[in-house]
XYZ file of C-alpha atoms in Angstrom:
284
model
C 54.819 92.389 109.407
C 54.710 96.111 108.041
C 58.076 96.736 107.072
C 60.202 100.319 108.020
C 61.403 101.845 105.077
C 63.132 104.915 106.912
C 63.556 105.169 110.715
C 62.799 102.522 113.489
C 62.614 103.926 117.453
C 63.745 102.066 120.606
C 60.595 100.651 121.284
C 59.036 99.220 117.721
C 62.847 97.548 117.388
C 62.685 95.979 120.955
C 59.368 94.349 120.157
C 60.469 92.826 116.709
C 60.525 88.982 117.011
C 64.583 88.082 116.325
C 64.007 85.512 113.781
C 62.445 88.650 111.728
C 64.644 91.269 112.119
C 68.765 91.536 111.087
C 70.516 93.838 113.770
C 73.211 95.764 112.271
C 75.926 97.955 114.469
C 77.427 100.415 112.245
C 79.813 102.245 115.040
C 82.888 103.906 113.078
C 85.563 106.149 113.638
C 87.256 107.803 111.244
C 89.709 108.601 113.263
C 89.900 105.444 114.792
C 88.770 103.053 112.347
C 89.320 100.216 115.199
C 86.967 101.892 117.562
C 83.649 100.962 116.204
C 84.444 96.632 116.857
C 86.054 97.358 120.058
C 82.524 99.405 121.007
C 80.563 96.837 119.564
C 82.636 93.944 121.437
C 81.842 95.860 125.084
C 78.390 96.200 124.128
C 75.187 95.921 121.257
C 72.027 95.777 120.405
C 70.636 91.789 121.211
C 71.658 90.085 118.079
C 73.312 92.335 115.988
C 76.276 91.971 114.014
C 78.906 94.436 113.403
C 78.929 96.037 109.775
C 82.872 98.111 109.432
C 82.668 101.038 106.898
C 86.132 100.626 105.829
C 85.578 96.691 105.704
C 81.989 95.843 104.984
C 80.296 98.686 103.285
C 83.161 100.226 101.356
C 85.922 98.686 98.931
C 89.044 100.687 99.296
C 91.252 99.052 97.019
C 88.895 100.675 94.399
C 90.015 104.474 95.811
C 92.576 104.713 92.679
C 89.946 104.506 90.270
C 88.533 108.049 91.682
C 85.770 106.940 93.091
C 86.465 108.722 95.765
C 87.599 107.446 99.609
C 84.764 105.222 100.462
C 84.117 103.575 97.445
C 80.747 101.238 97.138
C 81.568 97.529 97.885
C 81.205 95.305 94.398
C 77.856 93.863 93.811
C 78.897 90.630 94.358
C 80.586 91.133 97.775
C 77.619 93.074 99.272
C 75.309 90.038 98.196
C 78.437 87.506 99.869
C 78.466 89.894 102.969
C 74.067 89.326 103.111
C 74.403 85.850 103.097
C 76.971 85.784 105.796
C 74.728 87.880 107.946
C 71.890 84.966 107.327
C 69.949 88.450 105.334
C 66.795 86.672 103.674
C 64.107 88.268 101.351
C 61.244 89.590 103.632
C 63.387 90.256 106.763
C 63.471 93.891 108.334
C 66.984 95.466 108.717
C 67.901 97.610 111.151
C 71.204 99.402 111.207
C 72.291 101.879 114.288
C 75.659 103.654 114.715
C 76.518 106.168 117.592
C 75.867 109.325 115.632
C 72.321 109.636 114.830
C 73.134 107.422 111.752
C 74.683 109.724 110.480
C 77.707 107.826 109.744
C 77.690 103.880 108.221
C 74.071 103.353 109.676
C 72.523 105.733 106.803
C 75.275 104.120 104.399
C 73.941 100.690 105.042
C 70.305 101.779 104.842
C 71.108 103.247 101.712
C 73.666 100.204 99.917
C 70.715 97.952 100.517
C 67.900 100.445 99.200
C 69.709 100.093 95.934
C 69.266 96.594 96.188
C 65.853 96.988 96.991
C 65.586 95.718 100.634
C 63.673 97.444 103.097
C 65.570 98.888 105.972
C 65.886 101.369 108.558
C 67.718 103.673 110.970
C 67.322 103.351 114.708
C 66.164 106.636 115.364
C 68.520 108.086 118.343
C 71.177 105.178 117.561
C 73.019 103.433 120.170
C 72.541 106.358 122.364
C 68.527 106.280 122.567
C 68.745 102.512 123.220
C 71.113 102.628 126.642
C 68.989 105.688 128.073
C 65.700 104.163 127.378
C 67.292 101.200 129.721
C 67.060 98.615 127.249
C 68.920 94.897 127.356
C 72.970 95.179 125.985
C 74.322 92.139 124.511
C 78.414 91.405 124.965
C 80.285 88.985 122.496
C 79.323 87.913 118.970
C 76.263 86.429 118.082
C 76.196 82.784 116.940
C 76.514 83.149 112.663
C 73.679 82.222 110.758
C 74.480 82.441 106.999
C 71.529 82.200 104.410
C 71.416 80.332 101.161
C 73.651 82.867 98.866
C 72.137 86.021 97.830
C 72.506 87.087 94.688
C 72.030 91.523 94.203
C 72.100 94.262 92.159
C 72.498 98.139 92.455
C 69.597 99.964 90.845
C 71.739 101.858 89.116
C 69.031 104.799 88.683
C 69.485 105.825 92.115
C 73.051 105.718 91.690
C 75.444 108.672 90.697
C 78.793 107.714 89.459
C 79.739 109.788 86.337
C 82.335 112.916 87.002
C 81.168 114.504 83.573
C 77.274 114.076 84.058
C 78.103 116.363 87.294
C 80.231 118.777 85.434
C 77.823 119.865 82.708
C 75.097 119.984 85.057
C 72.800 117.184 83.616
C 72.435 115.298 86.935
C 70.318 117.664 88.560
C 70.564 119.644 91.506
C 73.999 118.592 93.974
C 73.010 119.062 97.820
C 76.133 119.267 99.727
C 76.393 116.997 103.232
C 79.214 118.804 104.797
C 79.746 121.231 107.292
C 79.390 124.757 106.426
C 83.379 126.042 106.901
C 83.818 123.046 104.322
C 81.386 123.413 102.118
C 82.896 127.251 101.965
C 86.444 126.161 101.682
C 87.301 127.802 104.654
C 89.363 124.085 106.169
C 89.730 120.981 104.337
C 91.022 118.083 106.924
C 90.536 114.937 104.738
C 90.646 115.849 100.844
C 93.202 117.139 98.222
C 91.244 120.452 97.515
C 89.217 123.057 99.508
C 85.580 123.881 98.316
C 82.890 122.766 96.935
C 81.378 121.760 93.263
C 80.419 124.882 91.290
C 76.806 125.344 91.508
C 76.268 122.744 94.685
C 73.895 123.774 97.411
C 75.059 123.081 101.258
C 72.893 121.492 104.047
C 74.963 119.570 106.543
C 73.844 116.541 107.787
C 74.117 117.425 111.257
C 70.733 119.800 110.871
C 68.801 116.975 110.289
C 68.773 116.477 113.961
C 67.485 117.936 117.058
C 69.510 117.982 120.548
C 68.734 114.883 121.018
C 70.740 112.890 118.514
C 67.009 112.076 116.984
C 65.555 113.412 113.420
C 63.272 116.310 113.310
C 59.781 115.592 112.971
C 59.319 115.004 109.368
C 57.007 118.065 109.005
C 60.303 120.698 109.822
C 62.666 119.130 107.922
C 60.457 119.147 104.843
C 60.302 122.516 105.615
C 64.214 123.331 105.711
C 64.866 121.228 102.732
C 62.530 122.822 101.023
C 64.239 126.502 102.159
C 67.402 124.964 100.645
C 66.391 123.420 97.552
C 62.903 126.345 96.687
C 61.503 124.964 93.683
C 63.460 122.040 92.967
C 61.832 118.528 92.331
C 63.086 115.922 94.850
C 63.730 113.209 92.026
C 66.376 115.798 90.581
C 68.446 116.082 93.474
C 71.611 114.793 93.889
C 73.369 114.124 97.233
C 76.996 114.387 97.878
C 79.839 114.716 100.660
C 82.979 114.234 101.381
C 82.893 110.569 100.473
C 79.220 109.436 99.936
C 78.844 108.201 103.138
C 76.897 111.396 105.523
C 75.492 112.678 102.222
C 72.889 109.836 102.938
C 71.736 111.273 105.965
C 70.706 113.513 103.852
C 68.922 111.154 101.861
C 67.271 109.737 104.276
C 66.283 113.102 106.089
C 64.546 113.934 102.966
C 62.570 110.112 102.385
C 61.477 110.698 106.133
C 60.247 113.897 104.792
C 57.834 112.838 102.360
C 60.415 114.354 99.555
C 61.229 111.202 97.591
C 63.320 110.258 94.316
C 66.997 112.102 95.362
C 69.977 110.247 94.272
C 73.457 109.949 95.357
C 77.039 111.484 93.585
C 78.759 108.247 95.363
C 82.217 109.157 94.885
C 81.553 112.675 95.874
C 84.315 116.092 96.614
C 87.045 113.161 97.063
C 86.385 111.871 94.065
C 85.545 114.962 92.489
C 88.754 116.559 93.275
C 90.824 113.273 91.896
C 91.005 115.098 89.112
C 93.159 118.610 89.478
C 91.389 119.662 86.143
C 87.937 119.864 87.818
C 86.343 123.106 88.468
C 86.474 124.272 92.166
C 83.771 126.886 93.994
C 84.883 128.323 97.559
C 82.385 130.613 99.554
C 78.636 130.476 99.701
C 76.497 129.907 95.872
């Protein structure tokens, strides 16, 4: 089986054989940090387990250390959380959330693309699967745990040092958020308004059409590439609010055929841990 690296649709997920394929529902709420189980409880994907951002793909007793407010999970309890999903090497993942992925699916995809697992978005997310009329699943699947799995981050693709972005070594920071943000015009989650001096902004929102489904590859190469001109994918660096939407982004451009970009995990939260830290406001 021909693994998906980047985005699955409707139809090639509904034809995998289950044995081969690990489901994963990553509905979240930020507001409601409850609402993505209780979603998943009513209704999922065939098979899939739930995945919680705060829970499973984040470790928030690490927010002190300014890594921001979704800090990565430790190596050691992503590889745990694997085994208890019965993850084994060769196996496609799939991960879906009810934003276009633009929330904990693309998080997932990412956290296990630094541990070098293949795995993809549902293109569409929970949406396309109801309206194309395919089987919902109610309850929790039976576990199946694997033999433990034992990962580790590729730490190239990872962004963690506050100083590397300040100086400008780490290349080229591609802001996630929403314009107004980006600007400084409203801050509604972090201590600060603004952006990094000398980040670019493309929110994660324009990688989609008005569907809820990416743009073919071929236009958002070409929109990436209006945003970033010149610049080499392998020396841009994706941020957000929290390092969660800014790999949307990420996977927007590895859809596109623009591969390499890395990720400034603990992004403006973390950034703005520190009062000391430059901050830009309006457009660069």
């Amino acid at each position: 089986m021909s693994l998906k690296t980047t985005l699955i649709d409707v139809d090639a997920l509904a034809a995998l054989t289950p044995r081969d394929v690990l489901i994963v529902d990553c509905r979240f709420e930020l507001s409601n940090p409850a609402g993505g189980a209780r979603d998943y409880a009513q209704g999922h994907v065939p098979g899939a387990i739930y995945a919680s951002l705060d829970r499973d793909l984040s470790d928030l007793s690490r927010q002190a250390e300014g890594l921001g407010r979704h800090p990565l999970p430790l190596e050691a309890a992503f590889s745990a959380l694997l085994s208890r999903w019965g993850w084994r090497d060769g196996m496609q993942v799939v991960a879906y959330d009810a934003a276009g992925g633009a929330l904990a699916a693309a998080r997932l995809w990412w956290l296990l693309r630094l541990t070098g697992i293949p795995a993809a978005v549902l293109d569409g997310g929970w949406a396309a699967w109801t309206a194309a009329g395919k089987p919902v699943e109610r309850g929790e699947p039976a576990p199946r745990p694997s033999s433990d799995v034992s990962l580790r981050y590729d730490a190239s693709q990872l962004l963690l040092d506050h100083r590397a972005v300040a100086d400008g070594a780490s290349g080229q920071l591609l802001d996630a958020r929403g314009a107004p943000r980006y600007r400084g015009d409203t801050e509604p989650l972090d201590r600060a308004a603004g952006h990094v001096p000398g980040a670019l902004n493309r929110p994660f929102a324009d990688n989609l059409d008005a569907n809820g489904h990416f743009k073919p590859a071929v236009q958002l190469r070409a929109e990436f590439t209006a945003v970033l001109g010149a610049t080499e994918p392998s020396h841009v660096v994706h941020m957000c609010g929290s390092g969660v939407t800014a790999c949307h982004n990420l996977l927007a451009m590895e859809h596109a055929g623009l591969h390499g970009s890395r990720l400034y995990a603990p992004s403006w939260s973390g950034w703005v841990s520190d009062p000391s830290r430059p901050v830009a406001t309006g457009e660069e």
